[in-house]
CSV table of C-alpha atoms and ligand atoms in Angstrom, one decimal:
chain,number,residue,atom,x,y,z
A,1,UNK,CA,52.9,57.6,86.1
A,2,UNK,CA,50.7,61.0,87.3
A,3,UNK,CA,53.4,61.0,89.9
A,4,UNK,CA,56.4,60.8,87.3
A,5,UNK,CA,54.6,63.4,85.5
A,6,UNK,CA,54.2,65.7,88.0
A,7,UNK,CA,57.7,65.5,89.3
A,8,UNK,CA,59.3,66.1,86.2
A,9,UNK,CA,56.9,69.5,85.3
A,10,UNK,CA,58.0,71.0,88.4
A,11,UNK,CA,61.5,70.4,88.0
A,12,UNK,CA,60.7,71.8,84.2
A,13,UNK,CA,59.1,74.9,85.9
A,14,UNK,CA,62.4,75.4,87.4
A,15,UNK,CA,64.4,75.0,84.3
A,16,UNK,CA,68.3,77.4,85.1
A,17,UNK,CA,71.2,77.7,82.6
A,18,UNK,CA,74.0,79.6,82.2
A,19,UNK,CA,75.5,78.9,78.8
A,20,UNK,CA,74.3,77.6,75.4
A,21,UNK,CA,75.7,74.1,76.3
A,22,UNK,CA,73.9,73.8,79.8
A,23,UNK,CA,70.5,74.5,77.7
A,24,UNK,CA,71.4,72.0,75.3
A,25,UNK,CA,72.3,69.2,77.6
A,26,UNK,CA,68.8,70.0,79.7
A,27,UNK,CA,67.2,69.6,75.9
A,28,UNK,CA,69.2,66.0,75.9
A,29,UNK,CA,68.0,65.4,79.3
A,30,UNK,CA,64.0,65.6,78.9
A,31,UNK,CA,63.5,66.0,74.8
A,32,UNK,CA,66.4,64.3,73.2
A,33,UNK,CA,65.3,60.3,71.8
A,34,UNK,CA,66.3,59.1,75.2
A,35,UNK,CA,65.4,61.7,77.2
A,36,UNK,CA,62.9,61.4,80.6
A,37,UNK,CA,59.8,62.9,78.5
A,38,UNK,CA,60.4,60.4,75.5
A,39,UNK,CA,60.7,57.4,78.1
A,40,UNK,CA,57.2,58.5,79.7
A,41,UNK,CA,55.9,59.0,76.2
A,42,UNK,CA,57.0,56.1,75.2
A,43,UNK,CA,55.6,54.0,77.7
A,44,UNK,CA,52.1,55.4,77.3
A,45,UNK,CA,51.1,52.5,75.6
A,46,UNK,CA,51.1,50.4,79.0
A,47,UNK,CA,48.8,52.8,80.8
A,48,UNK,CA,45.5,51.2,81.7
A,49,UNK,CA,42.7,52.4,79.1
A,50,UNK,CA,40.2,54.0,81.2
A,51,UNK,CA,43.3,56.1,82.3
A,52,UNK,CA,44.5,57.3,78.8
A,53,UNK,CA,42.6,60.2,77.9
A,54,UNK,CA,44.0,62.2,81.4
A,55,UNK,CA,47.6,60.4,81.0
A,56,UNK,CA,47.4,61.4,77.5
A,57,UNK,CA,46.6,65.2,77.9
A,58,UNK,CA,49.1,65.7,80.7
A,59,UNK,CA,51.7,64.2,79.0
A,60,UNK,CA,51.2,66.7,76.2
A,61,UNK,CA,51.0,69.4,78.2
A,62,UNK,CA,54.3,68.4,80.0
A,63,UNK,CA,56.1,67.9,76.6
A,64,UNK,CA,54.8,71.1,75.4
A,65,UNK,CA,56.0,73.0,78.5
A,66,UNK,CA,59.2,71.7,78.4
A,67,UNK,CA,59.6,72.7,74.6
A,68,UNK,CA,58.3,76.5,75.6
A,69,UNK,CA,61.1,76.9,78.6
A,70,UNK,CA,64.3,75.7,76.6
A,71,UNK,CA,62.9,77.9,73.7
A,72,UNK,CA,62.7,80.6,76.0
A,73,UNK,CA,66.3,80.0,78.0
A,74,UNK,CA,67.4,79.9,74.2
A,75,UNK,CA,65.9,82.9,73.8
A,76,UNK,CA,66.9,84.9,76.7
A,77,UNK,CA,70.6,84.0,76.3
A,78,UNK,CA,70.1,84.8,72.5
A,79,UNK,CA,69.6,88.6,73.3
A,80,UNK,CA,72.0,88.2,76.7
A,81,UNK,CA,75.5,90.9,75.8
A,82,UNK,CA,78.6,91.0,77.9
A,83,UNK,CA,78.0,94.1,79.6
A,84,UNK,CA,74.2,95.0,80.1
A,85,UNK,CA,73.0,96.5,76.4
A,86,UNK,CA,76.7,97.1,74.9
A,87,UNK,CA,77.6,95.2,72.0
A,88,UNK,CA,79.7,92.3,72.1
A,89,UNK,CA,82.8,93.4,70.7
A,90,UNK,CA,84.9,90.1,71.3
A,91,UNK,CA,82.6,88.1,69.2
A,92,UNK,CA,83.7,86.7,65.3
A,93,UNK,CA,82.3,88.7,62.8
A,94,UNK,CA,79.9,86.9,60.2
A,95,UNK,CA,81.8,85.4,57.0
A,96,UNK,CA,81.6,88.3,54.4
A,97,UNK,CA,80.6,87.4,50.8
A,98,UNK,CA,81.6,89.5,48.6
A,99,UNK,CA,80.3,89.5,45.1
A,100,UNK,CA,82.5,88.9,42.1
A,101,UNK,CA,82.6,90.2,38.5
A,102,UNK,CA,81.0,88.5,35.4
A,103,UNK,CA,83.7,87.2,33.1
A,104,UNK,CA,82.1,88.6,30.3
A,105,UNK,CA,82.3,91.8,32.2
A,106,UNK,CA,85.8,91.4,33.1
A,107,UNK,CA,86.8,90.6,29.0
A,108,UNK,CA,84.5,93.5,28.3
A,109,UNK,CA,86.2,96.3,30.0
A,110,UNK,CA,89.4,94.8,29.2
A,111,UNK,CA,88.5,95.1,25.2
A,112,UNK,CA,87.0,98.5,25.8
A,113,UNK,CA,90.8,99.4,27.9
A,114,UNK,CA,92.8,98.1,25.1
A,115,UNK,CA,91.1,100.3,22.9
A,116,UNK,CA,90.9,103.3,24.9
A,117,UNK,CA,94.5,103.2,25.1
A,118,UNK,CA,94.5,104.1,21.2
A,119,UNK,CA,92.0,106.9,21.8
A,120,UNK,CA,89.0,104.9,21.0
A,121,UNK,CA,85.6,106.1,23.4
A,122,UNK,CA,82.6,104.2,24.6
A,123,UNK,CA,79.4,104.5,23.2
A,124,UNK,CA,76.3,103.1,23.6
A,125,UNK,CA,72.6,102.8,21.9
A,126,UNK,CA,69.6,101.1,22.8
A,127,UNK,CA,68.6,97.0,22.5
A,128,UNK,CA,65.6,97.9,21.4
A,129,UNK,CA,65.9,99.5,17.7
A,130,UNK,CA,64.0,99.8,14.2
A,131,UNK,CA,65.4,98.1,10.7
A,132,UNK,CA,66.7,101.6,9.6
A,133,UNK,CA,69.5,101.5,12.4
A,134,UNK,CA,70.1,97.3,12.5
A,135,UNK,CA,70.3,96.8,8.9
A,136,UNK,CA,69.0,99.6,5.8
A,137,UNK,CA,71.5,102.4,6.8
A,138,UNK,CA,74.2,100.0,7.1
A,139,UNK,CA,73.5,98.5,3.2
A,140,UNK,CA,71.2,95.7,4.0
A,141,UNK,CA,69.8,94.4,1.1
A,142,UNK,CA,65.5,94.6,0.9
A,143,UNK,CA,66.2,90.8,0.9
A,144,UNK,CA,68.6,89.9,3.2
A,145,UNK,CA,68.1,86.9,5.1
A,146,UNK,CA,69.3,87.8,8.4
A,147,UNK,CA,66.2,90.1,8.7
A,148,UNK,CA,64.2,87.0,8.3
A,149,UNK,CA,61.9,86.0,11.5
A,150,UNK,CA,64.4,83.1,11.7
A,151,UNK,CA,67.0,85.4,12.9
A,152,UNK,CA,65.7,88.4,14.1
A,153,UNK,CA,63.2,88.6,17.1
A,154,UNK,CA,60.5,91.4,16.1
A,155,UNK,CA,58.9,93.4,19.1
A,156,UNK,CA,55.9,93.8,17.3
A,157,UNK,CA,54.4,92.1,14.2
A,158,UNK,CA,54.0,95.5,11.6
A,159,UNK,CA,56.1,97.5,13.6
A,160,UNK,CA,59.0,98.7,13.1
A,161,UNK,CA,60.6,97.4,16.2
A,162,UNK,CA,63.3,94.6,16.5
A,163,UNK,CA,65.8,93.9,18.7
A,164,UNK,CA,69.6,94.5,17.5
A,165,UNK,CA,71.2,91.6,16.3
A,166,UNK,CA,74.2,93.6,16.3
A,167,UNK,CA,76.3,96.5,17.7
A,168,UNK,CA,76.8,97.8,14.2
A,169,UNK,CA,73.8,99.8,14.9
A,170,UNK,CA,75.5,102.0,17.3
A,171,UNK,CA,77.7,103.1,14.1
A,172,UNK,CA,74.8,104.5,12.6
A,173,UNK,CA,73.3,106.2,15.5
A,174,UNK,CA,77.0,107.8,16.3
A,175,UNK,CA,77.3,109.2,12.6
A,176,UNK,CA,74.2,110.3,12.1
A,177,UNK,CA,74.5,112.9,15.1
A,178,UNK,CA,78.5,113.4,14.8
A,179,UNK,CA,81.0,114.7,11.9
A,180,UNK,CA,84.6,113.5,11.6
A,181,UNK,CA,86.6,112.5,12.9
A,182,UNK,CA,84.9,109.5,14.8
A,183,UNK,CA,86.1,106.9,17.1
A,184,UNK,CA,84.2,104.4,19.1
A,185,UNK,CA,83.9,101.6,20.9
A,186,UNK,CA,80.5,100.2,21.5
A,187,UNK,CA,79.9,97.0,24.1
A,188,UNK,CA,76.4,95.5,24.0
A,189,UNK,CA,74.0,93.0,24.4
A,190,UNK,CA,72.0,91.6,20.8
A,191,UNK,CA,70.1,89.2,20.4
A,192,UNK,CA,68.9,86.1,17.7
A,193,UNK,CA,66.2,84.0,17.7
A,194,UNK,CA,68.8,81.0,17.6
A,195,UNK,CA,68.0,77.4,19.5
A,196,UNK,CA,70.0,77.7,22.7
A,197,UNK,CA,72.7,75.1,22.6
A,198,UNK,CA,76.1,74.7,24.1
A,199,UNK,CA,77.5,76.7,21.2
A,200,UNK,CA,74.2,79.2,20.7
A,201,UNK,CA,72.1,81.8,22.4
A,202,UNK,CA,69.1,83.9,21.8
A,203,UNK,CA,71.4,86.8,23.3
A,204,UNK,CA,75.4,87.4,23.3
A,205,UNK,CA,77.9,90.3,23.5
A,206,UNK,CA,79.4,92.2,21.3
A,207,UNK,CA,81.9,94.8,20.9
A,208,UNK,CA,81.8,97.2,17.4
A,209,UNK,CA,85.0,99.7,17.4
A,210,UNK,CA,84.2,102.1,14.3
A,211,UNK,CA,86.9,104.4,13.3
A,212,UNK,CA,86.2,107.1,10.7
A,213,UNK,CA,88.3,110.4,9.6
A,214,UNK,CA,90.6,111.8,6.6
A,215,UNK,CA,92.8,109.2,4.6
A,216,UNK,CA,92.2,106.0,7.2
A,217,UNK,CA,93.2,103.3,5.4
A,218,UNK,CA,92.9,99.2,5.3
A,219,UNK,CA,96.7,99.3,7.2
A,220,UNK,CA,95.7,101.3,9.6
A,221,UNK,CA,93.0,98.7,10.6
A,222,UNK,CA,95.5,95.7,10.2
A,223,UNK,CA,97.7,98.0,12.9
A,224,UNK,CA,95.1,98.4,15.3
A,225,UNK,CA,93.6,94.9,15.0
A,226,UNK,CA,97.4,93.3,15.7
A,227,UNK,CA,97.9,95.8,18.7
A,228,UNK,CA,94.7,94.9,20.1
A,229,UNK,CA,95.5,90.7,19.2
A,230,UNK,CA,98.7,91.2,21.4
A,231,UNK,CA,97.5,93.2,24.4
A,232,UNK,CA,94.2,90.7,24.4
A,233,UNK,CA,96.2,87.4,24.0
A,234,UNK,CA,100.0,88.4,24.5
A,235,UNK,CA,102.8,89.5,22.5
A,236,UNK,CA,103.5,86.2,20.4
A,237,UNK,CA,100.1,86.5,18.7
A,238,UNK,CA,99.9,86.8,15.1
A,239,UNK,CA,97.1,87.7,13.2
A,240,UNK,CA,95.6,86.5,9.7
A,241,UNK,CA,93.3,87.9,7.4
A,242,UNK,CA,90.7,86.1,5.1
A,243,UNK,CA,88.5,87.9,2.5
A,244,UNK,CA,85.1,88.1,3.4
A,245,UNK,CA,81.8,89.6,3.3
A,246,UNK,CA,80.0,92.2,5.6
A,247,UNK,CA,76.9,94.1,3.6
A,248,UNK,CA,78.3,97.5,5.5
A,249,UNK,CA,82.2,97.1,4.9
A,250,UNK,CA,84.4,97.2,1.4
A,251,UNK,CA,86.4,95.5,1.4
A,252,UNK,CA,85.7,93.2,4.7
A,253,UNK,CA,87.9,90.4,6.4
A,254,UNK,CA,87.7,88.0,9.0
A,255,UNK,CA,90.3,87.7,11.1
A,256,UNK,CA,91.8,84.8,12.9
A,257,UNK,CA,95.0,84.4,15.8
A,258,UNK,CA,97.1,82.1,16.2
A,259,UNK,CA,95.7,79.4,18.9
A,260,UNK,CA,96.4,81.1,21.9
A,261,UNK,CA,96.6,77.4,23.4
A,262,UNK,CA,98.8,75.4,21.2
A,263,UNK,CA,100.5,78.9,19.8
A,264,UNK,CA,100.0,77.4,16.4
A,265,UNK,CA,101.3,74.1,16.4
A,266,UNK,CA,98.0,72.5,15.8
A,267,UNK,CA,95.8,71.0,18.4
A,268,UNK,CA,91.8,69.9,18.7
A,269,UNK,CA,90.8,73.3,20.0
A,270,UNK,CA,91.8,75.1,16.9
A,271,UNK,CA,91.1,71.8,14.7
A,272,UNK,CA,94.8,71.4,13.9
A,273,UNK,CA,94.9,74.7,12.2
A,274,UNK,CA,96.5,76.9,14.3
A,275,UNK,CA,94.2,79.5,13.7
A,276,UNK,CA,91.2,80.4,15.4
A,277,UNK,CA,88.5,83.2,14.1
A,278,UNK,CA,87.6,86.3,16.5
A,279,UNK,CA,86.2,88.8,14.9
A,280,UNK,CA,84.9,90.4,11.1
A,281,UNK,CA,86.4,93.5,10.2
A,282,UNK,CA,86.7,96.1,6.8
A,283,UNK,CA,86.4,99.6,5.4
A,284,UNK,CA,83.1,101.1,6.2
A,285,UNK,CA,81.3,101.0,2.8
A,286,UNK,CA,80.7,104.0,1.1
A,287,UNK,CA,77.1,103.8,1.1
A,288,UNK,CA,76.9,103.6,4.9
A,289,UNK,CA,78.9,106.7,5.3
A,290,UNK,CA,76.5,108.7,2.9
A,291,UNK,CA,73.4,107.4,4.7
A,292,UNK,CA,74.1,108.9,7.7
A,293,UNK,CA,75.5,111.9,6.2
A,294,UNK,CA,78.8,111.7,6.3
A,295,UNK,CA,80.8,112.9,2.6
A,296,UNK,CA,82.3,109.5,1.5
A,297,UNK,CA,84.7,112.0,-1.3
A,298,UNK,CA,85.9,113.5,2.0
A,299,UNK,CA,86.2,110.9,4.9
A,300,UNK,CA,87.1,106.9,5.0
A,301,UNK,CA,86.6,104.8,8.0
A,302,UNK,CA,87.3,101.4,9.2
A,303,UNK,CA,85.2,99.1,11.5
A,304,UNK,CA,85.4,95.8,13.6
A,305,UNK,CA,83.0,94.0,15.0
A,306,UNK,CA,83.4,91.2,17.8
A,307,UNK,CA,81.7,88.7,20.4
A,308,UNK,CA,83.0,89.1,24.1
A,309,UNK,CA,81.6,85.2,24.2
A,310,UNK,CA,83.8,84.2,22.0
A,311,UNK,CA,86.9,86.0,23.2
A,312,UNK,CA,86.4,84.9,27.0
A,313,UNK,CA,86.0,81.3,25.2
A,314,UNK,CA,89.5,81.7,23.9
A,315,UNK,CA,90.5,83.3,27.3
A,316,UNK,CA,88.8,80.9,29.8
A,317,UNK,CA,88.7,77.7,27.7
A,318,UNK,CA,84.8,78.1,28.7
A,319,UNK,CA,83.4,75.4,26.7
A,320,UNK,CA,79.5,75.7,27.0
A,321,UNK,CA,78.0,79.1,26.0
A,322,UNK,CA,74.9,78.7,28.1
A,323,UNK,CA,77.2,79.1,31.7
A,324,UNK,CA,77.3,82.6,31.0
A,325,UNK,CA,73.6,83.1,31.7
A,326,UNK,CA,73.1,80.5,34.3
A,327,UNK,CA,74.6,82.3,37.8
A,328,UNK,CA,75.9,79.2,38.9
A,329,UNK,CA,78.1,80.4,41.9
A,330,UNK,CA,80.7,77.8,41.0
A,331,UNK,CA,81.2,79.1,37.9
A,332,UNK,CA,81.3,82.2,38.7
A,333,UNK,CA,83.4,82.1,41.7
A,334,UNK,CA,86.5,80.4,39.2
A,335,UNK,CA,86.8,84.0,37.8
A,336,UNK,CA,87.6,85.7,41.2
A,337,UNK,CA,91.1,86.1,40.6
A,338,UNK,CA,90.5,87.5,37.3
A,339,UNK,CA,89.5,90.9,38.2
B,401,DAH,N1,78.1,92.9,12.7
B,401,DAH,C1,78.9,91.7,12.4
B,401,DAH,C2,78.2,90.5,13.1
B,401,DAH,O1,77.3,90.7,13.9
B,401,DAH,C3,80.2,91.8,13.0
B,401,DAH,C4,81.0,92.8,12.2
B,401,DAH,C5,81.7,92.4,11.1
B,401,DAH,C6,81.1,94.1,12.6
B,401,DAH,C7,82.4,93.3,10.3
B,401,DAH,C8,81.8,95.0,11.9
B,401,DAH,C9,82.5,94.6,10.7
B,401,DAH,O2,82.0,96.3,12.2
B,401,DAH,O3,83.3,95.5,10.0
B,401,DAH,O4,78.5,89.4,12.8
């Protein structure tokens, strides 16, 4: 056996190889489950018991050697180039990931573009805001229930901080510092304090457009909201509007378009209606207009109001809310094309 051992550490001492393949077939030959240090390790257990502790200690010390000089062949062809230090200019390149864009990014700018196209520019405001902006300027009632703790998420208990549970905030902060005529598209994030589900999160998208001037009237908002219907979901959309309610907006509507997937026949996405909701609309309520010191005698406006979850939904079919959020790579990777 000391024979064997020593036999073998010399020729280890020795240890040549000119490729990656030479190195691993010398690893096959003394490491590998069969290999010539295995077999003498494996029949240890034979060796006489007086012998074992010197047996044993060689063997480990051949074992380890051989370990160290394949690491180091590895090694040393690792670093080895074509000529000298130069680069190796005929090897493959590394695959290149790139990165690809959110799909609510991707709906977003395509909202914003539509509306650019009619003159409409982005504005933005902060997440972080105080009741005045969120809900009293835009006709909140003292007693409104969506200021409630149940919906809104407050920074601070007593203080006036809360974060936006919607872009119609940016209206006021725009008006407040601008005169007439105004008009603006505002993409961002708001929050609720809502159980996350499938079909709920504690933070979504939205856009607000807010268009206000001389004479603007309830058709020209129908105009605009069918233009934008048809560039969003193509040119046999149609558009319907219900009477609704909106604290800041006189009259307001909801309006719905015809199911982009079944183009109105009836199917289970728009729960054989043929109509699917995307987005509340109306004229800016007089009241809001004078709080932020704009002459309501003088100036009209209309606004809209939108979530880029819900339109990427009706896009992208994506039918669990909570993807968005999640970075899965598979998901994300679907939308590559998209951009
Ligand atoms: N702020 C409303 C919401 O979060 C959406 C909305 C409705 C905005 C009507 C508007 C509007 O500007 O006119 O549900």
């Amino acid at each position: 056996m000391i024979n064997k051992i020593n036999a073998l550490l010399a020729e280890i001492n020795n240890l040549r190889a000119n490729n990656s393949e030479e190195i691993e077939t010398l690893r096959i030959k003394y490491l590998s489950k069969k290999g010539e240090i295995t077999q003498l390790m494996n029949d240890f257990r034979l060796v006489a018991a007086e012998e074992k502790r010197v047996i044993g200690k060689m063997l480990n010390e051949l074992k380890e050697k051989a370990h160290q000089q394949i690491n180091q062949l590895k090694e040393s062809f690792d670093n080895q180039t074509v000529a000298g230090d130069a680069p190796d200019l005929t090897r493959t390149s590394y695959p290149y990931q790139v990165g690809t864009r959110h799909p609510l990014s991707i709906v977003r700018k395509e909202i914003c573009d539509i509306f650019a196209r009619l003159g409409f520019s982005i504005a933005e405001g902060p997440e972080i805001e105080d009741d005045w902006h969120v809900f009293s300027s835009l006709n909140f009632a003292e007693d409104h229930p969506a200021r409630d703790m149940q919906d809104t998420f407050f920074v601070k208990q007593g203080k006036d901080l809360l974060l936006r549970t919607h872009t119609s905030s940016v209206q006021t902060r725009i008006m407040e510092k601008t005169q007439p005529p105004i008009r603006i598209i505002c993409p961002g994030r708001v929050y609720r304090n809502e159980a996350i589900s499938y079909r709920a999160h504690c933070f979504f998208h939205q856009v607000e457009a807010l268009y206000v001037d001389k004479n603007v009237s309830f058709a020209d908002l129908q105009q605009v909201l069918l233009f934008f219907a048809k560039e969003m979901f193509g040119a046999d959309t149609e558009i319907r509007l219900r009477p609704s309610f909106f604290p800041f907006t006189e009259p307001s509507a909801e309006m719905d378009i015809s199911c982009n997937l079944c183009g109105g026949k009836g199917c289970p996405f728009c729960k054989h209606t043929g109509w699917v909701e995307i987005l509340g609309c109306g004229m800016v309520d007089p009241n809001v207009l004078e709080n932020c010191g704009i002459d309501s005698k003088t100036y009209s406006g209309y606004a809209l109001g939108m979530g880029i979850e819900r339109i990427t939904n009706l896009k992208y079919q994506v039918k669990d809310l909570r993807l968005f959020s999640e970075n899965d790579l598979r998901f994300l990777r679907e939308f590559e094309s998209a951009i």
